[in-house]
Every structure is written in structure tokens, then in C-alpha cells.
Tab-separated table of C-alpha atoms in Angstrom:
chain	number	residue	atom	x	y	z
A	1	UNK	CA	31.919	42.044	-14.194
A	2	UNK	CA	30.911	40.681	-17.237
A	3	UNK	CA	28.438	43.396	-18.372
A	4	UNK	CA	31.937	45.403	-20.204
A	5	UNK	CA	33.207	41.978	-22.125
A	6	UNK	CA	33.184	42.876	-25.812
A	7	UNK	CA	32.348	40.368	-28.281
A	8	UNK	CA	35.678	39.443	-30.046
A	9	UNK	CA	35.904	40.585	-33.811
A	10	UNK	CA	37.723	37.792	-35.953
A	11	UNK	CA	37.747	33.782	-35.879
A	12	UNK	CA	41.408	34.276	-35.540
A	13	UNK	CA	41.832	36.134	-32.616
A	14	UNK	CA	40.128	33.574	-30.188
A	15	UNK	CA	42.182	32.953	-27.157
A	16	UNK	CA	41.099	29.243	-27.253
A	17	UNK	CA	42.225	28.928	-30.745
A	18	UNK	CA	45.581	30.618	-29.775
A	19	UNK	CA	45.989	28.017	-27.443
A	20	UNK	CA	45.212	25.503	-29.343
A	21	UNK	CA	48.068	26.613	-31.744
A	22	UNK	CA	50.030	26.574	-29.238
A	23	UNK	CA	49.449	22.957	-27.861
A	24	UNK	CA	50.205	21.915	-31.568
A	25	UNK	CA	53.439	23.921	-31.655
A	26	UNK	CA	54.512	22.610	-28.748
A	27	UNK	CA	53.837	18.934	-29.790
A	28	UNK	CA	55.277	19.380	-33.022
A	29	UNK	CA	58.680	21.171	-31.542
A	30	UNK	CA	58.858	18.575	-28.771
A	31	UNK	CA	58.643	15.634	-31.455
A	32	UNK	CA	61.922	17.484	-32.908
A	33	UNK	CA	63.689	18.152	-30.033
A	34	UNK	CA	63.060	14.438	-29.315
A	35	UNK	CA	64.517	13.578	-32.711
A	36	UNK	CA	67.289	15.545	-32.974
A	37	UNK	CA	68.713	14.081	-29.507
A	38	UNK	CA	71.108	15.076	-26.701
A	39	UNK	CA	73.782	17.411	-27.772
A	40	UNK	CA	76.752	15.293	-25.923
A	41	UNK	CA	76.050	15.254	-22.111
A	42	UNK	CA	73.756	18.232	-22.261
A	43	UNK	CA	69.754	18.754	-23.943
A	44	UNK	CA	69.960	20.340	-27.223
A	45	UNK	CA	69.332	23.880	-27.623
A	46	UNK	CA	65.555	23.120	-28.447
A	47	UNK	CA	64.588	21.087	-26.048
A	48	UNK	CA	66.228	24.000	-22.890
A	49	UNK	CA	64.688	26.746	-24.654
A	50	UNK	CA	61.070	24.395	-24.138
A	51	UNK	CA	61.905	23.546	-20.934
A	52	UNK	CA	62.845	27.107	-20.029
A	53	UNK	CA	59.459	28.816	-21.789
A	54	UNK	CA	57.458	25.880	-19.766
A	55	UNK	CA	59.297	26.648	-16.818
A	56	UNK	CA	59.238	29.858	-16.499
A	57	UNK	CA	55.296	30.337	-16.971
A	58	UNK	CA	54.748	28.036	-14.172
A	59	UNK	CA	56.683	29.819	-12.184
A	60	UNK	CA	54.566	33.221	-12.848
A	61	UNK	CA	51.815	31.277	-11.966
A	62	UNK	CA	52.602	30.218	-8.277
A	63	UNK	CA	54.458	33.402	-7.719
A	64	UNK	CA	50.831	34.880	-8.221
A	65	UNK	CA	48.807	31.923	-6.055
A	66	UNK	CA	49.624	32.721	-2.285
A	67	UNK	CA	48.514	36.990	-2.304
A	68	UNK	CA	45.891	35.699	-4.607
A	69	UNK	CA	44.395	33.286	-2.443
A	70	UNK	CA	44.621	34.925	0.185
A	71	UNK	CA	42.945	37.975	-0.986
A	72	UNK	CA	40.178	35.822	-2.721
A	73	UNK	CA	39.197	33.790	0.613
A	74	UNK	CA	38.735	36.548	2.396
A	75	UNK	CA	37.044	38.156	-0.032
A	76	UNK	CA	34.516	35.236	-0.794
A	77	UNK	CA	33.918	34.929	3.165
A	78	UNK	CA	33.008	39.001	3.432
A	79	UNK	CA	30.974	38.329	-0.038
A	80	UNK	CA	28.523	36.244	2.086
A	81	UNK	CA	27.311	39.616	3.895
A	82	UNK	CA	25.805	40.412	1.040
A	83	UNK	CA	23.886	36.946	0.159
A	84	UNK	CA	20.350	36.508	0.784
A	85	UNK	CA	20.363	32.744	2.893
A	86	UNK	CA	23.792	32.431	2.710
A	87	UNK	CA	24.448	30.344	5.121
A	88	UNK	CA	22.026	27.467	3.309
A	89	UNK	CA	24.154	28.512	0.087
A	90	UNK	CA	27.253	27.700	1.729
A	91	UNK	CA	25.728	24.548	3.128
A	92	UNK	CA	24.361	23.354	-0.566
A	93	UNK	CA	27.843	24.101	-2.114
A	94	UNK	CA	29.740	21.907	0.493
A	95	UNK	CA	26.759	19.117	-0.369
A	96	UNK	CA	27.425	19.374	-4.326
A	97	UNK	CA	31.231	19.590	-3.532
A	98	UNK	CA	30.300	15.956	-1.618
A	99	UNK	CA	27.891	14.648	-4.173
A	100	UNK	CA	29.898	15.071	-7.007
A	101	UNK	CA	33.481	13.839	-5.572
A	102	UNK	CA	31.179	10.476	-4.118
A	103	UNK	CA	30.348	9.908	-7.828
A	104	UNK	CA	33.497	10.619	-9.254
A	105	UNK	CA	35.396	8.050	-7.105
A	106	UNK	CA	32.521	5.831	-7.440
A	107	UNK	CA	33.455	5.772	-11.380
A	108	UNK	CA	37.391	5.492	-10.570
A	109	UNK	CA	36.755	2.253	-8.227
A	110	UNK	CA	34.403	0.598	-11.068
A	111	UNK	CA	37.088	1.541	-13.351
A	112	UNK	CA	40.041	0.412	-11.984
A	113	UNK	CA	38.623	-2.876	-11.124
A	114	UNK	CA	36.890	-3.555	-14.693
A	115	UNK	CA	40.250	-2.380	-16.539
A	116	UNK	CA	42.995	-3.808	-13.931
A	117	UNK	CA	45.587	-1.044	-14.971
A	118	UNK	CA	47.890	-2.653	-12.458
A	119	UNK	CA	47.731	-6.278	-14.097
A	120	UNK	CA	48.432	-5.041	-17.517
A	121	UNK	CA	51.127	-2.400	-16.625
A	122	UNK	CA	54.745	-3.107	-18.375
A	123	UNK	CA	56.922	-1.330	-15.572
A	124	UNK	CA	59.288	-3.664	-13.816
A	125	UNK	CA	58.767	-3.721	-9.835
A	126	UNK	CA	62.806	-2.286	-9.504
A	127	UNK	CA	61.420	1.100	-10.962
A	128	UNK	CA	59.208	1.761	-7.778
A	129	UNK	CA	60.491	4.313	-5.877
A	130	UNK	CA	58.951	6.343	-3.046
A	131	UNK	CA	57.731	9.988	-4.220
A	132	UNK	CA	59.730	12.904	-2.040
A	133	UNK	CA	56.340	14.610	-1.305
A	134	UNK	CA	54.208	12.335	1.064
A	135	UNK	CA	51.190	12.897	2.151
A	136	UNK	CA	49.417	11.170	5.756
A	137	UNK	CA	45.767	12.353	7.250
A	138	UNK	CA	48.787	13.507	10.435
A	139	UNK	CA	50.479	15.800	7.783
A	140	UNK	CA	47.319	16.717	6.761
A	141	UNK	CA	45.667	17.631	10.075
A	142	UNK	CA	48.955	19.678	11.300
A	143	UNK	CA	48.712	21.179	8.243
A	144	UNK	CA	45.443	23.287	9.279
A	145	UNK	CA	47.334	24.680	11.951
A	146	UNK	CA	49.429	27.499	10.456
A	147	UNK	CA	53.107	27.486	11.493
A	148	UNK	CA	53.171	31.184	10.688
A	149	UNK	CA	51.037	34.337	9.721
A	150	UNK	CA	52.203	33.976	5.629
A	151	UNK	CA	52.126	30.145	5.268
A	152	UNK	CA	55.770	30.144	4.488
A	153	UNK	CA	58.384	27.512	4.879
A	154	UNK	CA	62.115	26.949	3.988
A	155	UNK	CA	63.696	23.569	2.531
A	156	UNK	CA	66.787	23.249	2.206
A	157	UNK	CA	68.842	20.166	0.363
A	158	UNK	CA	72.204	19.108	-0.776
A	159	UNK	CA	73.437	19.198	-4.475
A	160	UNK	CA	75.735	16.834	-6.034
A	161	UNK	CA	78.830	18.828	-5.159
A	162	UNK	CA	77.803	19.128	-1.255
A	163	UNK	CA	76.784	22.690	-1.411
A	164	UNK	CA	73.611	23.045	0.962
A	165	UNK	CA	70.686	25.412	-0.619
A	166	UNK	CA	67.776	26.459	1.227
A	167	UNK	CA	64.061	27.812	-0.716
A	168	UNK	CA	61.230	28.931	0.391
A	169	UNK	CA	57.621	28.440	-0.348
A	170	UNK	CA	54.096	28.601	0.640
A	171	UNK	CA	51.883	25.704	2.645
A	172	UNK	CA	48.996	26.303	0.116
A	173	UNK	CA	46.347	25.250	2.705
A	174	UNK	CA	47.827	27.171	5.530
A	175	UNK	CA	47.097	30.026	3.649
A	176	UNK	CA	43.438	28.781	3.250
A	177	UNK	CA	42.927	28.384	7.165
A	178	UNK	CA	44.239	31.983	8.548
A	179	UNK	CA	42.206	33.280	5.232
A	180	UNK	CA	38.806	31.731	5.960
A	181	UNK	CA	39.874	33.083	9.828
A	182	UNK	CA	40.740	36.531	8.740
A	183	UNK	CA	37.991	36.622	6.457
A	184	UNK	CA	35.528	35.744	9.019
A	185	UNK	CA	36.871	37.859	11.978
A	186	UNK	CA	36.414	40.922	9.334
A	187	UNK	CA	32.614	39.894	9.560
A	188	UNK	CA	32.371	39.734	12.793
A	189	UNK	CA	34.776	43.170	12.897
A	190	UNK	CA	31.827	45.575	11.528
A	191	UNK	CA	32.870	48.748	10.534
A	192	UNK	CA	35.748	48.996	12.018
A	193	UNK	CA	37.073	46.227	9.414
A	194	UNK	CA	35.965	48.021	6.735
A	195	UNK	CA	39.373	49.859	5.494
A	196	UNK	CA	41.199	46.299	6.011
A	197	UNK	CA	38.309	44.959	3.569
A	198	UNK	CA	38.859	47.958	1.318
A	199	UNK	CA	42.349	47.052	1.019
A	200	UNK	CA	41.866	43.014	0.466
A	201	UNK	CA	39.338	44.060	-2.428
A	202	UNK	CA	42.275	46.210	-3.939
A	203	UNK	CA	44.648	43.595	-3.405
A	204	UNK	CA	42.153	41.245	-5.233
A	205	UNK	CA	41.703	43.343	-8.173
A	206	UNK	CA	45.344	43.932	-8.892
A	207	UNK	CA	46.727	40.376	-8.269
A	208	UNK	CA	43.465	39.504	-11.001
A	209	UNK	CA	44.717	41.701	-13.197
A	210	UNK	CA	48.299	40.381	-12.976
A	211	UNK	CA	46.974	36.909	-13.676
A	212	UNK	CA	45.278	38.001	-16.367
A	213	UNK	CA	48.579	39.283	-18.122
A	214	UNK	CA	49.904	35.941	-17.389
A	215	UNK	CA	47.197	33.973	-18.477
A	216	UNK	CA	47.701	35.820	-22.094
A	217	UNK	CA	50.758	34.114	-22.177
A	218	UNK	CA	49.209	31.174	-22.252
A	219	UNK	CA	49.913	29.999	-25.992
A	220	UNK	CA	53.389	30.347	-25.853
A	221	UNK	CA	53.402	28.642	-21.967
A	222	UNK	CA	51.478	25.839	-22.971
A	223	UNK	CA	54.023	24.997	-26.398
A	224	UNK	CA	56.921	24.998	-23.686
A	225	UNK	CA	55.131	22.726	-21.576
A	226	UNK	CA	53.521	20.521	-23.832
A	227	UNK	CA	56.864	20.219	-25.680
A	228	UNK	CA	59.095	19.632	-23.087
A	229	UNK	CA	56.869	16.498	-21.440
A	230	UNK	CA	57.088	14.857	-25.152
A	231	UNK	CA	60.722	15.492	-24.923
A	232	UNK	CA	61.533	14.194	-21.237
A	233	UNK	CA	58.491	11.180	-21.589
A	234	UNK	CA	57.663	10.619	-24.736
A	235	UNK	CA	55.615	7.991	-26.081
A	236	UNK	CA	57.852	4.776	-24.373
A	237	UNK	CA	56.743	5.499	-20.294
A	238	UNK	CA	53.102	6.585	-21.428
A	239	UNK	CA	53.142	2.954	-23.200
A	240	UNK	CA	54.527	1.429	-20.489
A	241	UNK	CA	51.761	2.451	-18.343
A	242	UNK	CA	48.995	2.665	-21.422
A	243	UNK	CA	46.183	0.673	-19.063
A	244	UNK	CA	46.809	3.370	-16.147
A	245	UNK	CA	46.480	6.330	-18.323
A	246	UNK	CA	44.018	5.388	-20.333
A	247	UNK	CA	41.826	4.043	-17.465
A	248	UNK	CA	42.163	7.897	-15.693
A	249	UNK	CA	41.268	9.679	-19.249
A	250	UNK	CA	38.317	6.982	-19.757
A	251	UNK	CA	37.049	8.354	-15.846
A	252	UNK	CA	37.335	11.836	-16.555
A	253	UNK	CA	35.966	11.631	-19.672
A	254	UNK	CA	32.601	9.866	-18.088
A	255	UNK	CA	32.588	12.363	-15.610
A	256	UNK	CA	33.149	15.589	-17.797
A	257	UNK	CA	31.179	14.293	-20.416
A	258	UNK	CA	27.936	12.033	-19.227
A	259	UNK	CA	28.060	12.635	-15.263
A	260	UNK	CA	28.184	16.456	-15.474
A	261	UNK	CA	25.538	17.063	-18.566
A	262	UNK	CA	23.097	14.354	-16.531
A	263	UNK	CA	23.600	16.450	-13.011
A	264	UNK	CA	22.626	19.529	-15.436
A	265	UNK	CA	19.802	17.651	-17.193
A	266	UNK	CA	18.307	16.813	-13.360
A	267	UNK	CA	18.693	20.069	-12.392
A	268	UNK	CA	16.473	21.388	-15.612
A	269	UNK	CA	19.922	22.895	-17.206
A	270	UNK	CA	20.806	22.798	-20.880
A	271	UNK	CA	24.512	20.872	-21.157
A	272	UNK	CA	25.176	23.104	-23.853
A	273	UNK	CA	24.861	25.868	-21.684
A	274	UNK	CA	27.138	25.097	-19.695
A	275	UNK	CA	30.209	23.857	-21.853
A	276	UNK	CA	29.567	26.966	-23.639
A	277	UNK	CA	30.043	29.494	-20.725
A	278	UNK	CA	32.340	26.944	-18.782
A	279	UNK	CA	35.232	25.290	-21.719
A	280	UNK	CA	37.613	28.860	-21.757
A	281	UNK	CA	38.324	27.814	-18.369
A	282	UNK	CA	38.252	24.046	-18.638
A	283	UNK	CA	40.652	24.824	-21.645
A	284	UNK	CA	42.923	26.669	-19.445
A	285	UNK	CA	42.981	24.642	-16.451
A	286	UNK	CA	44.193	21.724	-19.319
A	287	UNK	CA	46.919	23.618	-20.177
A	288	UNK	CA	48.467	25.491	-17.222
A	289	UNK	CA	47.464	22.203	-14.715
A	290	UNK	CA	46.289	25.122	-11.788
A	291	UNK	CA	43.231	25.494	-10.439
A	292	UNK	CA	43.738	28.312	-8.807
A	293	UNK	CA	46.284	29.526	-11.535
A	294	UNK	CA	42.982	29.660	-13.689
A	295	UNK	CA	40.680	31.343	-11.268
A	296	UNK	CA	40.034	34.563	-12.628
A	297	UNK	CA	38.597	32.953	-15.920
A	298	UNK	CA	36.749	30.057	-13.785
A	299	UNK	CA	35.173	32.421	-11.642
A	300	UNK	CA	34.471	34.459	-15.062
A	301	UNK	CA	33.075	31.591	-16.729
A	302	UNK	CA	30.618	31.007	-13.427
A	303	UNK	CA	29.432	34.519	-14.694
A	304	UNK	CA	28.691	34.029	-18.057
A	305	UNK	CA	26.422	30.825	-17.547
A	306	UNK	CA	24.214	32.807	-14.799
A	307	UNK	CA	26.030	32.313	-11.835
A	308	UNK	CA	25.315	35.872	-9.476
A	309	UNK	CA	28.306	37.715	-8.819
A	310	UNK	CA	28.121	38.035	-5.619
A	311	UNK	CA	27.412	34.225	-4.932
A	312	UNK	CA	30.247	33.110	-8.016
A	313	UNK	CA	32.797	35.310	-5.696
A	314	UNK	CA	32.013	32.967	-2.752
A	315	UNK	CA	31.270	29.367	-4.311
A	316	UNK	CA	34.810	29.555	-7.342
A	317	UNK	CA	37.438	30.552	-4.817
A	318	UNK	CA	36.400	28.258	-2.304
A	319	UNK	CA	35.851	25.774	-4.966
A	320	UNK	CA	39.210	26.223	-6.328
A	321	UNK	CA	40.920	25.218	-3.640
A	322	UNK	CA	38.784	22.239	-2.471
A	323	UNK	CA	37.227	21.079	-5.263
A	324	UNK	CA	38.792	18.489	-7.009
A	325	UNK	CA	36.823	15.966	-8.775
A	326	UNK	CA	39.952	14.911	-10.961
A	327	UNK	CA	42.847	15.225	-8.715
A	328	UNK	CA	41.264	13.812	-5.630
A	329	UNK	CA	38.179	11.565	-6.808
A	330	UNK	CA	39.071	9.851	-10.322
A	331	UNK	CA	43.079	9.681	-9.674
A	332	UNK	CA	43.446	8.117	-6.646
A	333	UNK	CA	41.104	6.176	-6.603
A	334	UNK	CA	42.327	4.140	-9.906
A	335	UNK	CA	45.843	4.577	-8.716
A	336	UNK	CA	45.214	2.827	-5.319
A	337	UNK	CA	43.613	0.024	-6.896
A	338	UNK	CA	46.430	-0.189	-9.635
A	339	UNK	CA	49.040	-0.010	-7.197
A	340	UNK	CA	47.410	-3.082	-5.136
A	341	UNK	CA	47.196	-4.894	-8.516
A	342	UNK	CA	50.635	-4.374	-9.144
A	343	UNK	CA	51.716	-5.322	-5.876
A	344	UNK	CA	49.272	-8.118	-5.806
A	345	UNK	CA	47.385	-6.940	-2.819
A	346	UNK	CA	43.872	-7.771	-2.479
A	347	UNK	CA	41.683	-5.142	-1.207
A	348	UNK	CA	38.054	-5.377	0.509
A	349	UNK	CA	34.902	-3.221	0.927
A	350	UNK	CA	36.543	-1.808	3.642
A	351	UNK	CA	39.268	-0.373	1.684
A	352	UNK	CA	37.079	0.502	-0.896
A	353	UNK	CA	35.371	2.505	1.557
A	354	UNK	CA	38.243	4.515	2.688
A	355	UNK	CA	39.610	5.477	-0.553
A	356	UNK	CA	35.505	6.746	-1.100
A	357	UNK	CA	35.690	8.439	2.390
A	358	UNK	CA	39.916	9.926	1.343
A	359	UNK	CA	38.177	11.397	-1.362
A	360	UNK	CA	35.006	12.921	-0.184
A	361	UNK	CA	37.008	14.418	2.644
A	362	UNK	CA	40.616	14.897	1.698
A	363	UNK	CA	39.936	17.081	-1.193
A	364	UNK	CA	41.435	20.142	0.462
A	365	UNK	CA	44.833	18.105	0.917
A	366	UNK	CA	45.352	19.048	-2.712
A	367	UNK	CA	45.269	22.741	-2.473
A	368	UNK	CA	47.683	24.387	-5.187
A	369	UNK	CA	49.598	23.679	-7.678
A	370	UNK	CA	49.857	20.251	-9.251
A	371	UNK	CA	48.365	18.373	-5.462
A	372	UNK	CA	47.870	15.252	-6.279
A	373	UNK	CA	50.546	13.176	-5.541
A	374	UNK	CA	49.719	14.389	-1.830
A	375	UNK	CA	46.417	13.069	-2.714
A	376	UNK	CA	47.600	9.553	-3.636
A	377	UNK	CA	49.721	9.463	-1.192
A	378	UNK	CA	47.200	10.168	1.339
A	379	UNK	CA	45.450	7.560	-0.112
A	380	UNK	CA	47.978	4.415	0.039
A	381	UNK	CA	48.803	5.288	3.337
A	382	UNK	CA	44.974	5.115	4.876
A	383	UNK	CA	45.266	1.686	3.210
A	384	UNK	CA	48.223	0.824	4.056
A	385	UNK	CA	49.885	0.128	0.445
A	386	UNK	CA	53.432	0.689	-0.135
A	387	UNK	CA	53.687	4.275	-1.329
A	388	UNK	CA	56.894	3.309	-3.711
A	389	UNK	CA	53.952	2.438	-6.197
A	390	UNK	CA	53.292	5.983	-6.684
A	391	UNK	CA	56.284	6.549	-7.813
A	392	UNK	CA	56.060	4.115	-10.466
A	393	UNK	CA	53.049	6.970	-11.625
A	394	UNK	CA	55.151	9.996	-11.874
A	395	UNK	CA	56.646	9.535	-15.122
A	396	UNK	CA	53.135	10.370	-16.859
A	397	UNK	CA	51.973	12.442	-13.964
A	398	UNK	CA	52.445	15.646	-16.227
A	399	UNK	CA	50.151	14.280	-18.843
A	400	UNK	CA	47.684	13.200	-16.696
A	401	UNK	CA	47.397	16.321	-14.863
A	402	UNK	CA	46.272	18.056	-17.661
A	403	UNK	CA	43.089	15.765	-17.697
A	404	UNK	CA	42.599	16.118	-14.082
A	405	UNK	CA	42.725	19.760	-13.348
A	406	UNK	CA	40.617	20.422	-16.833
A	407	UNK	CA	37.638	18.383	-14.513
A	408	UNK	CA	38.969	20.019	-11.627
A	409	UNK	CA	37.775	23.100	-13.263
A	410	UNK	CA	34.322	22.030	-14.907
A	411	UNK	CA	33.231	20.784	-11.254
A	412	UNK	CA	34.460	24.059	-10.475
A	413	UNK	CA	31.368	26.258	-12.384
A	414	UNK	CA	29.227	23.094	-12.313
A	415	UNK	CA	28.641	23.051	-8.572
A	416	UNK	CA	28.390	27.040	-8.165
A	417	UNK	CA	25.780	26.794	-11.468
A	418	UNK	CA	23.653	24.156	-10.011
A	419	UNK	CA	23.238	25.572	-6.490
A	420	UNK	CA	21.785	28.665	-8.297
A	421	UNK	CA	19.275	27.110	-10.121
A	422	UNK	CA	17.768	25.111	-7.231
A	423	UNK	CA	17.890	28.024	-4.929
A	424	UNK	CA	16.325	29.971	-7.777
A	425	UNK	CA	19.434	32.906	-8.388
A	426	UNK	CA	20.689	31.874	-11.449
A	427	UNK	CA	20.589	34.842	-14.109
A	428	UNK	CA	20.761	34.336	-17.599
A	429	UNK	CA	24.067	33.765	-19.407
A	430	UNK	CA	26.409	36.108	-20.933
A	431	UNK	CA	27.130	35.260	-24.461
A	432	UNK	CA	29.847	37.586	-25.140
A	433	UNK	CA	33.676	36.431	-25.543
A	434	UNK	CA	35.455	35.942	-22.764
A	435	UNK	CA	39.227	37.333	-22.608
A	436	UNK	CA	38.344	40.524	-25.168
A	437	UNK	CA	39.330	42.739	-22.382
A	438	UNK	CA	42.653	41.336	-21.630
């Protein structure tokens, strides 16, 4: 896949610097929008049309995620056919997906009891409110079971003038289950499977392809975005909770930036390597807050440090949707300890071992878009902490997010990269520019 990539020809036309304009446009336009004010009742002009562009390229994103997870599942599942020892690859990835997240948390408890976010947090306890979207290990294990053959489900709720509206949308891990099902019963299919795999490959090639035209839009998405979280947060609730915040960027920042280059080092793999092949993605997965929204460059990026094809088309997809050292290691781990600190709760080395053991194993409970309130949730409730203290989080969820799903995405290519050294696959990297194609 990566053998047509041409090199790009100016400074100028990197995507990552494009992006990087656009995070600073966005900043820059939210700061006005913030300064120029309401326009009577309603947002001013700037601040809807930044709200709009942010919306709007979100919502191309998880338009995109349920055909392309599916398609990519079952893909990576009939990809193991073609693996020499794949079933001790499989078993090594799941081990790295364990080591990793046990670390991760491991930081976020030693954190969030040397900083004490929830001691030093200036949020009155009347603000605590109970997050709509709840997550329990119940919810989670009827989850697995899929309620029908797409995933789907309706909501329905009542607006402020009593009319009733119903929406639909996709149970993200649902989709994963009858995937990993179909995917396997086309192994175990043989030939006569093979125009049904034929036609998942072609539906994974066209719904990449589709992403890709959305990820190009990245720039301007990520200026609406950006922009309209300064304008609806701004610097007051970020202050507000400054200990909390800074105590999850502090995490991910060990993690991204000392735990992953040591794994590397141990493993006889040059850092540099690796943040050179792996930051277009980690850049992306900043800025659009999906993991699986930024799949076709992760799995791209897996390529270009020496990850094999045919094992990167396994280990990313999977990965994407259960690997999540940020949102489900590092968050809710400090958030569950800040929460009992603000509620003045103590907690034990038993609880301290179930928010390890949430972690290591509830990582699929964030599948998706933006998971990890699910993930917290989960969380308080296995300890039994009143869940209105997430709520009291959700104000700089946005902003944290980015943080979280950019390590979501380096653990991502790190895990896929190491298994292929030590089972001796790894190729050598691809130094050519990434998006060129596009």
C-alpha cells in the first residue's frame, strides 16, 4: 500500500502543517467569536458558522464509522489466513494491548493521588449532575449481544415545545461482535465465502477512500472545532478544573512521551522511528477525537514504520476499536480518584484494583466516537462513586479528548510495531510522505 506514496514536493503543502494552520485559525476565530459576544438571545454569526463547520465534519466522520468497521473487522479476521503463526500474533497483540493499558492506569492512579485534582478543583458540589450516557459492566455485557443484524437503535426524546423526535444510530460494539462472527464464519466458509469476501474487500476500499476525502478536510474541520470549544468553554471552566486537566495531559504526556520510547528502546527500536512514521496519525486522532475516524492513516502509519501489511490489516482495526490507552487507562483512572476526592470518599487497594482491572478489561466499552464517558462511568459504578461527579468533567471533556485519542492512536501503531519486531516481521520503514495521494 505504501510502495505508490509520492514524496510531497513543497514545505507548504504538508498536511500536518495544514492542520496546524488550521488549529491556529480556529483558536484565533474562537477568541473573537468569544469577544464579540452573543448577538441578543442567539450566538453571533461567527461563533454558528464554527459550530456548524465543527459540526458538520464530525458528522461525516461517524456517518463513515459503522460500514467501515464493519468491513475492516472482517477483513482483519480473513487477513489472518494469510499470517504465518497467527494465532500466537493475535495472542501477543491482546498481551501488548494488556501490558500497555496496566501501565497506563498504573501512571493515572500515581497521578491522581500525588496531584489530588479533586482537592484543588474550584467547581461548587451544586454543579454535579449525572451524565445522560451511563455506562455499567450489565450494559456492557448485553451490549455483546447484538439486538439486530446492523447494530442499529432508535432514541427518541422530547423538545422544549413537547414535540417527540426519534434518531437513530449505531451500538458501535455491536457492530464489532457480529463482525469478528461474520468474519470468522467466512474462515471457516472456504471457498464458498469467497465472493462475500470479495465484496467486504470492495466495501473496504471504497469506504477508505471516502474517509480519505474527509480526512482532507481536516484543516478546515479542526478550526470549527477547535474554535467553537474556546467559544462554548473558554478559559473560566478549564480553570476551574486546572488540577484535573492538567493532571490527565501530565499522564498522557508520560505515557506518549517516556513510557512508549522506553517500550521501543526494550524492544531494540529507535523512538525516532517511530514518532516519525506514527505522528500524521497521532496528529489526526488530536484533532478529529476518532480512533476509528483516523484509521486509514493509523493503519498507514503502521506501514511506514515496518509493520507487514498483511499483519497491520489485522493488529490497527482491531486495535482501533479496543485499544485505548488514553480514553480507558489514563482518564478514568484520574477521574475516579478525583471524583472520590471531591466527594471526600476514601478509597482502598481494593478499589484501586478495580479501576486497574476496569481498565485492562473494559477497553472495548469505549468503541467509537468520543467513548469515554462510558468508560468513566463504568468506572464509578464498579466502585460505587456517585456518577453525578462525572458530570462535573464534561465541561472540558472536548479538550481533553483531544489528548486522549492522540495516545489512543500512538498505542495504536506502537503495539502492532512491537509485536513485529519480537516475532521477527517487521520490514523496514517507508520514508515517503504520507497523504501525497489523497
Amino acid at each position: 500500500m505504501a510502495a505508490d506514496i509520492k514524496p510531497q514536493p513543497r514545505f507548504f503543502s504538508s498536511f500536518g502543517l495544514q492542520v496546524l494552520a488550521g488549529m491556529v485559525i480556529g483558536l484565533a476565530l474562537g477568541l473573537l467569536a468569544r469577544s464579540i459576544g452573543p448577538s441578543g438571545d442567539e450566538p453571533n454569526a461567527l461563533t454558528q458558522a464554527l459550530d456548524l463547520v465543527g459540526s458538520l465534519f464530525v458528522q461525516l466522520l461517524k456517518a463513515l464509522v459503522p460500514p467501515l468497521i464493519f468491513a475492516a473487522i472482517i477483513s482483519s479476521i480473513i487477513n489472518l489466513r494469510d499470517l504465518n503463526n497467527a494465532a500466537r500474533l493475535v495472542g501477543q497483540t491482546l498481551l501488548w494491548f494488556a501490558i500497555t493499558a496496566l501501565i497506563a492506569v498504573t501512571i493515572g492512579i500515581g497521578l491522581g493521588l500525588l496531584i489530588q485534582p479533586g482537592v484543588a478543583a474550584g467547581v461548587a458540589r451544586e454543579a454535579a449532575v449525572a451524565p445522560k450516557t451511563v455506562g455499567s459492566w450489565l450494559d456492557f455485557l448485553k451490549g455483546l449481544v447484538p439486538a439486530n443484524a446492523l447494530g442499529i437503535y432508535a432514541s427518541s426524546k422530547t423538545g422544549g415545545d413537547g414535540a417527540i423526535s426519534t434518531s437513530l444510530g449505531f451500538n458501535v460494539l455491536q457492530i464489532i461482535v457480529l463482525s469478528i462472527a461474520i468474519g470468522a464464519a467466512a474462515l471457516r466458509a472456504g471457498a464458498a465465502a469467497e465472493p462475500f469476501i470479495g465484496f467486504v474487500r470492495a466495501l473496504l476500499a471504497i469506504m477508505k477512500r471516502l474517509l480519505w476525502w474527509v480526512i482532507r478536510l481536516t484543516p478546515i474541520g479542526s478550526a470549527g472545532l477547535i474554535g467553537s470549544a474556546v467559544v462554548k468553554y473558554g478559559w473560566d471552566a478549564l480553570s476551574s478544573l486546572s488540577w484535573f486537566a492538567a493532571a490527565i495531559y501530565i499522564g498522557l504526556g508520560l505515557v506518549l512521551f517516556i513510557v512508549y520510547p522506553a517500550l521501543l528502546l526494550l524492544n531494540g527500536i529507535s523512538p525516532r522511528r517511530f514518532f516519525a512514521g506514527a505522528w500524521p496519525a497521532i496528529q489526526l486522532g488530536f484533532v478529529s477525537r476518532s480512533s476509528v475516524g483516523t484509521l486509514p492513516v493509523t493503519e498507514r502509519s503502521a506501514e511506514r514504520v515496518g509493520v507487514p501489511l498483511s499483519y497491520a490489516s489485522f493488529a490497527v482495526p482491531l486495535a482501533s476499536t479496543t485499544k485505548m490507552d488514553g480514553c480507558a487507562a489514563i482518564y478514568p483512572a484520574i477521574s475516579a480518584i478525583f471524583v472520590a476526592q471531591f466527594y471526600a470518599i476514601p478509597l482502598g487497594a481494593t478499589d484501586y484494583g478495580l479501576i486497574v482491572l476496569t481498565s485492562v478489561l473494559g477497553s472495548a466499552a469505549t468503541a467509537g466516537l468520543t467513548g469515554a464517558t462510558v468508560m468513566l462511568t463504568l468506572t464509578l459504578s464498579t466502585l460505587g462513586l456517585p456518577l453525578e461527579g462525572a458530570g462535573l468533567l464534561l465541561a472540558i471533556d472536548p479538550i481533553l479528548d483531544m489528548g486522549r485519542t492522540a495516545v489512543n492512536v500512538a498505542g495504536q501503531i506502537l503495539v502492532p510495531l512491537i509485536v513485529a519486531k519480537r516475532e521477527g516481521i517487521l520490514e523496514e520503514p517507508v520514508a515517503e510522505g504520507m497523504l501525497a495521494q489523497v
